[in-house]
Amino acid sequence: MESKVKLPDCWMSVLGDEFTKPYMQDIRKFLATELSKKKVIYPPIDSIFEALTSTPFNKVKIIVLGQDPYHGYGQAHGLSFSVNSSMPIPPSLRNIFKEVLANYPNSTFRNGNLASWAEQGVLLLNSSLTVEANKPNSHQNIGWNFFTDAVIKCCSQSGKKVFMLWGRHAREKIKLINSENNLVLEAAHPSPLSAHQGFIGCNHFLKANQYLEEQKLSKINWDVN
């Protein structure tokens, strides 16, 4: 796992110690064992840290927290809520796009790959960075939470960030965030099962850009082209 990933130096400067801790060694051993059993793991091993490689620490403006990667074939590529360009747009992402459109009616979405958001400073982070094929949340207890909690804390401590916490699991992470020095936006999960309980109409995409403007930072273009 370690040999196939090169995180930007700015991430290594704040997270480098995490890779030497026992929990990370346990994750590495677990994944190696699962792969030796011919189990299929998503995203591909070389994309596990794609959220961090796509959005360097010194470029992070917004953190969108998901739970774990998509568990279907060809979907996950290391960014929360995002799928490879060739895949159909999943239901939760469709609702995310609907909410963007409510805030920015001229937005366009050609596919479900959110790499353009990541490149602009939107850290698309899942709490668990891997999952077994067709088994949602199957890796939620292997130790990833220690690593991704460290990511959240680092972003919070640097201040002036927007945290989008959607659903119970994400909202539990508020305890890791300094809400005085960051904007914390909470809502229901965009899943069709819960989107109408507060996600639809939350205006998070508009509020995030308004906050960035107040901080003299460039706004996010939410188009997906």
Short mmCIF file of C-alpha atoms in Angstrom, two decimals:
data_model
loop_
_atom_site.label_atom_id
_atom_site.label_comp_id
_atom_site.label_asym_id
_atom_site.label_seq_id
_atom_site.Cartn_x
_atom_site.Cartn_y
_atom_site.Cartn_z
CA MET A 1 0.00 0.00 0.00
CA GLU A 2 2.71 2.44 1.01
CA SER A 3 4.88 1.85 -2.05
CA LYS A 4 2.10 2.74 -4.46
CA VAL A 5 1.19 6.14 -3.05
CA LYS A 6 3.07 9.42 -2.93
CA LEU A 7 1.23 12.06 -0.96
CA PRO A 8 2.04 15.72 -1.56
CA ASP A 9 4.76 16.97 0.79
CA CYS A 10 2.30 19.36 2.45
CA TRP A 11 0.18 16.40 3.57
CA MET A 12 3.20 14.40 4.68
CA SER A 13 4.35 17.32 6.81
CA VAL A 14 1.15 17.13 8.89
CA LEU A 15 0.28 13.43 8.57
CA GLY A 16 3.59 11.66 8.05
CA ASP A 17 3.70 10.26 11.57
CA GLU A 18 0.35 8.52 11.01
CA PHE A 19 1.97 6.08 8.58
CA THR A 20 4.28 4.74 11.30
CA LYS A 21 1.58 4.16 13.91
CA PRO A 22 0.39 0.64 14.82
CA TYR A 23 -3.11 1.14 13.40
CA MET A 24 -1.69 1.90 9.95
CA GLN A 25 0.48 -1.20 10.10
CA ASP A 26 -2.65 -3.18 11.01
CA ILE A 27 -4.53 -1.70 8.03
CA ARG A 28 -1.68 -2.58 5.70
CA LYS A 29 -1.60 -6.17 6.97
CA PHE A 30 -5.38 -6.51 6.76
CA LEU A 31 -5.52 -5.31 3.16
CA ALA A 32 -2.61 -7.53 2.14
CA THR A 33 -4.35 -10.54 3.69
CA GLU A 34 -7.67 -9.76 2.02
CA LEU A 35 -6.01 -9.35 -1.37
CA SER A 36 -4.14 -12.63 -0.90
CA LYS A 37 -7.55 -14.27 -0.46
CA LYS A 38 -8.54 -12.85 -3.86
CA LYS A 39 -11.08 -10.52 -2.33
CA VAL A 40 -11.95 -7.45 -4.40
CA ILE A 41 -11.35 -4.14 -2.67
CA TYR A 42 -12.47 -0.69 -3.81
CA PRO A 43 -11.14 1.74 -4.79
CA PRO A 44 -8.07 0.26 -6.53
CA ILE A 45 -5.14 0.17 -4.13
CA ASP A 46 -3.30 2.95 -5.93
CA SER A 47 -6.34 5.23 -5.51
CA ILE A 48 -6.91 4.79 -1.78
CA PHE A 49 -5.44 8.21 -0.96
CA GLU A 50 -6.79 9.96 -4.06
CA ALA A 51 -8.64 12.56 -1.98
CA LEU A 52 -5.34 13.75 -0.53
CA THR A 53 -3.34 13.55 -3.74
CA SER A 54 -6.03 15.46 -5.65
CA THR A 55 -6.37 18.20 -3.03
CA PRO A 56 -3.08 19.17 -1.35
CA PHE A 57 -3.33 20.32 2.26
CA ASN A 58 -2.39 23.90 1.45
CA LYS A 59 -5.18 24.09 -1.15
CA VAL A 60 -8.07 22.74 0.98
CA LYS A 61 -11.02 25.13 1.24
CA ILE A 62 -13.96 22.78 1.77
CA ILE A 63 -14.20 19.32 3.33
CA VAL A 64 -17.06 17.04 2.24
CA LEU A 65 -17.17 13.96 4.43
CA GLY A 66 -18.56 10.64 3.20
CA GLN A 67 -18.77 7.32 5.02
CA ASP A 68 -17.05 4.76 2.80
CA PRO A 69 -16.34 4.16 -0.91
CA TYR A 70 -18.92 2.87 -3.36
CA HIS A 71 -18.85 -0.92 -3.28
CA GLY A 72 -20.00 -1.62 -6.84
CA TYR A 73 -17.79 -2.48 -9.79
CA GLY A 74 -15.99 0.46 -11.41
CA GLN A 75 -17.54 3.19 -9.27
CA ALA A 76 -15.09 4.20 -6.55
CA HIS A 77 -11.93 6.09 -7.41
CA GLY A 78 -10.96 7.57 -4.07
CA LEU A 79 -13.16 10.69 -3.85
CA SER A 80 -16.26 10.70 -1.63
CA PHE A 81 -19.60 10.75 -3.48
CA SER A 82 -17.72 10.73 -6.82
CA VAL A 83 -17.67 7.97 -9.45
CA ASN A 84 -15.55 7.31 -12.49
CA SER A 85 -16.72 9.29 -15.51
CA SER A 86 -18.02 6.22 -17.36
CA MET A 87 -20.36 5.17 -14.54
CA PRO A 88 -24.02 6.15 -14.03
CA ILE A 89 -24.57 8.91 -11.47
CA PRO A 90 -25.58 7.33 -8.12
CA PRO A 91 -28.77 8.47 -6.34
CA SER A 92 -27.03 10.44 -3.57
CA LEU A 93 -24.90 12.30 -6.09
CA ARG A 94 -28.00 13.07 -8.16
CA ASN A 95 -29.48 14.78 -5.11
CA ILE A 96 -26.23 16.67 -4.56
CA PHE A 97 -26.41 17.94 -8.13
CA LYS A 98 -30.07 18.91 -7.62
CA GLU A 99 -29.07 21.02 -4.63
CA VAL A 100 -26.25 22.66 -6.58
CA LEU A 101 -28.77 23.50 -9.30
CA ALA A 102 -31.09 25.03 -6.73
CA ASN A 103 -28.25 27.37 -5.74
CA TYR A 104 -26.72 27.82 -9.19
CA PRO A 105 -29.38 27.16 -11.88
CA ASN A 106 -26.93 27.37 -14.79
CA SER A 107 -24.71 24.57 -13.50
CA THR A 108 -23.91 21.64 -15.81
CA PHE A 109 -23.05 18.05 -14.93
CA ARG A 110 -21.76 15.82 -17.70
CA ASN A 111 -20.88 12.88 -15.43
CA GLY A 112 -20.37 11.95 -11.78
CA ASN A 113 -16.62 12.47 -11.57
CA LEU A 114 -15.98 15.25 -9.04
CA ALA A 115 -12.25 15.58 -9.77
CA SER A 116 -12.81 19.19 -10.89
CA TRP A 117 -14.13 20.00 -7.42
CA ALA A 118 -11.10 18.35 -5.81
CA GLU A 119 -8.74 20.35 -8.00
CA GLN A 120 -10.35 23.58 -6.77
CA GLY A 121 -9.86 22.74 -3.10
CA VAL A 122 -12.80 20.52 -2.16
CA LEU A 123 -11.44 17.64 -0.10
CA LEU A 124 -13.76 14.71 -0.86
CA LEU A 125 -12.92 12.50 2.11
CA ASN A 126 -14.49 9.22 3.18
CA SER A 127 -14.17 8.13 6.84
CA SER A 128 -13.15 4.68 5.61
CA LEU A 129 -10.84 4.67 2.61
CA THR A 130 -11.54 1.11 1.46
CA VAL A 131 -14.42 -1.35 1.21
CA GLU A 132 -14.90 -4.95 0.10
CA ALA A 133 -16.85 -5.37 -3.12
CA ASN A 134 -20.61 -5.54 -2.57
CA LYS A 135 -20.25 -5.18 1.21
CA PRO A 136 -20.95 -1.61 2.35
CA ASN A 137 -19.17 -0.49 5.53
CA SER A 138 -17.18 -3.73 5.57
CA HIS A 139 -13.95 -1.90 6.45
CA GLN A 140 -15.36 0.59 8.93
CA ASN A 141 -13.65 -1.10 11.89
CA ILE A 142 -10.16 -1.76 10.50
CA GLY A 143 -8.66 1.53 11.69
CA TRP A 144 -9.25 4.05 8.92
CA ASN A 145 -11.13 6.32 11.32
CA PHE A 146 -7.88 7.09 13.16
CA PHE A 147 -6.30 8.33 9.95
CA THR A 148 -9.25 10.28 8.57
CA ASP A 149 -9.95 11.83 11.98
CA ALA A 150 -6.35 13.09 11.90
CA VAL A 151 -7.03 14.61 8.46
CA ILE A 152 -10.14 16.38 9.78
CA LYS A 153 -8.26 17.72 12.81
CA CYS A 154 -5.41 19.05 10.66
CA CYS A 155 -7.85 20.88 8.39
CA SER A 156 -9.75 22.28 11.36
CA GLN A 157 -6.63 23.53 13.09
CA SER A 158 -5.49 25.45 10.04
CA GLY A 159 -8.80 27.37 10.13
CA LYS A 160 -10.99 29.23 7.63
CA LYS A 161 -12.38 26.02 6.11
CA VAL A 162 -15.92 24.92 5.28
CA PHE A 163 -17.00 21.53 6.60
CA MET A 164 -20.06 19.96 4.97
CA LEU A 165 -21.40 17.27 7.29
CA TRP A 166 -24.27 15.32 5.78
CA GLY A 167 -26.01 12.60 7.76
CA ARG A 168 -25.55 11.18 11.25
CA HIS A 169 -22.17 9.59 10.64
CA ALA A 170 -20.60 12.78 9.27
CA ARG A 171 -22.22 15.00 11.88
CA GLU A 172 -20.63 12.97 14.66
CA LYS A 173 -17.28 14.35 13.48
CA ILE A 174 -18.21 17.85 14.61
CA LYS A 175 -16.41 17.14 17.87
CA LEU A 176 -13.14 17.18 15.90
CA ILE A 177 -13.77 20.61 14.39
CA ASN A 178 -13.16 24.08 15.79
CA SER A 179 -16.44 25.73 14.84
CA GLU A 180 -15.20 29.17 15.88
CA ASN A 181 -12.49 29.27 13.22
CA ASN A 182 -14.32 27.31 10.51
CA LEU A 183 -17.78 27.23 8.96
CA VAL A 184 -19.61 23.99 9.80
CA LEU A 185 -22.64 23.18 7.65
CA GLU A 186 -24.85 20.29 8.78
CA ALA A 187 -27.73 18.57 6.99
CA ALA A 188 -29.36 15.22 6.38
CA HIS A 189 -27.60 12.76 4.09
CA PRO A 190 -28.29 13.25 0.35
CA SER A 191 -29.46 9.65 0.02
CA PRO A 192 -33.01 9.36 -1.39
CA LEU A 193 -33.96 7.86 1.98
CA SER A 194 -33.17 11.06 3.85
CA ALA A 195 -32.53 13.92 1.42
CA HIS A 196 -35.97 15.47 2.00
CA GLN A 197 -35.33 15.57 5.75
CA GLY A 198 -33.10 18.60 5.43
CA PHE A 199 -30.55 18.13 2.67
CA ILE A 200 -32.78 19.44 -0.10
CA GLY A 201 -32.94 23.17 0.47
CA CYS A 202 -29.89 23.36 2.74
CA ASN A 203 -28.15 25.83 0.38
CA HIS A 204 -24.74 24.54 1.42
CA PHE A 205 -23.09 25.20 -1.92
CA LEU A 206 -24.15 28.83 -1.91
CA LYS A 207 -23.26 29.30 1.77
CA ALA A 208 -19.83 27.77 1.22
CA ASN A 209 -19.01 30.16 -1.60
CA GLN A 210 -20.29 33.13 0.39
CA TYR A 211 -17.94 32.17 3.22
CA LEU A 212 -15.00 31.76 0.85
CA GLU A 213 -15.69 35.22 -0.53
CA GLU A 214 -15.70 36.65 2.98
CA GLN A 215 -12.28 35.06 3.53
CA LYS A 216 -11.00 36.62 0.27
CA LEU A 217 -10.71 33.17 -1.31
CA SER A 218 -11.82 32.15 -4.78
CA LYS A 219 -15.23 30.52 -5.02
CA ILE A 220 -15.82 26.97 -6.21
CA ASN A 221 -17.22 26.41 -9.69
CA TRP A 222 -19.60 23.50 -9.04
CA ASP A 223 -19.91 22.49 -12.71
CA VAL A 224 -18.79 18.97 -13.60
CA ASN A 225 -17.54 18.89 -17.19
#
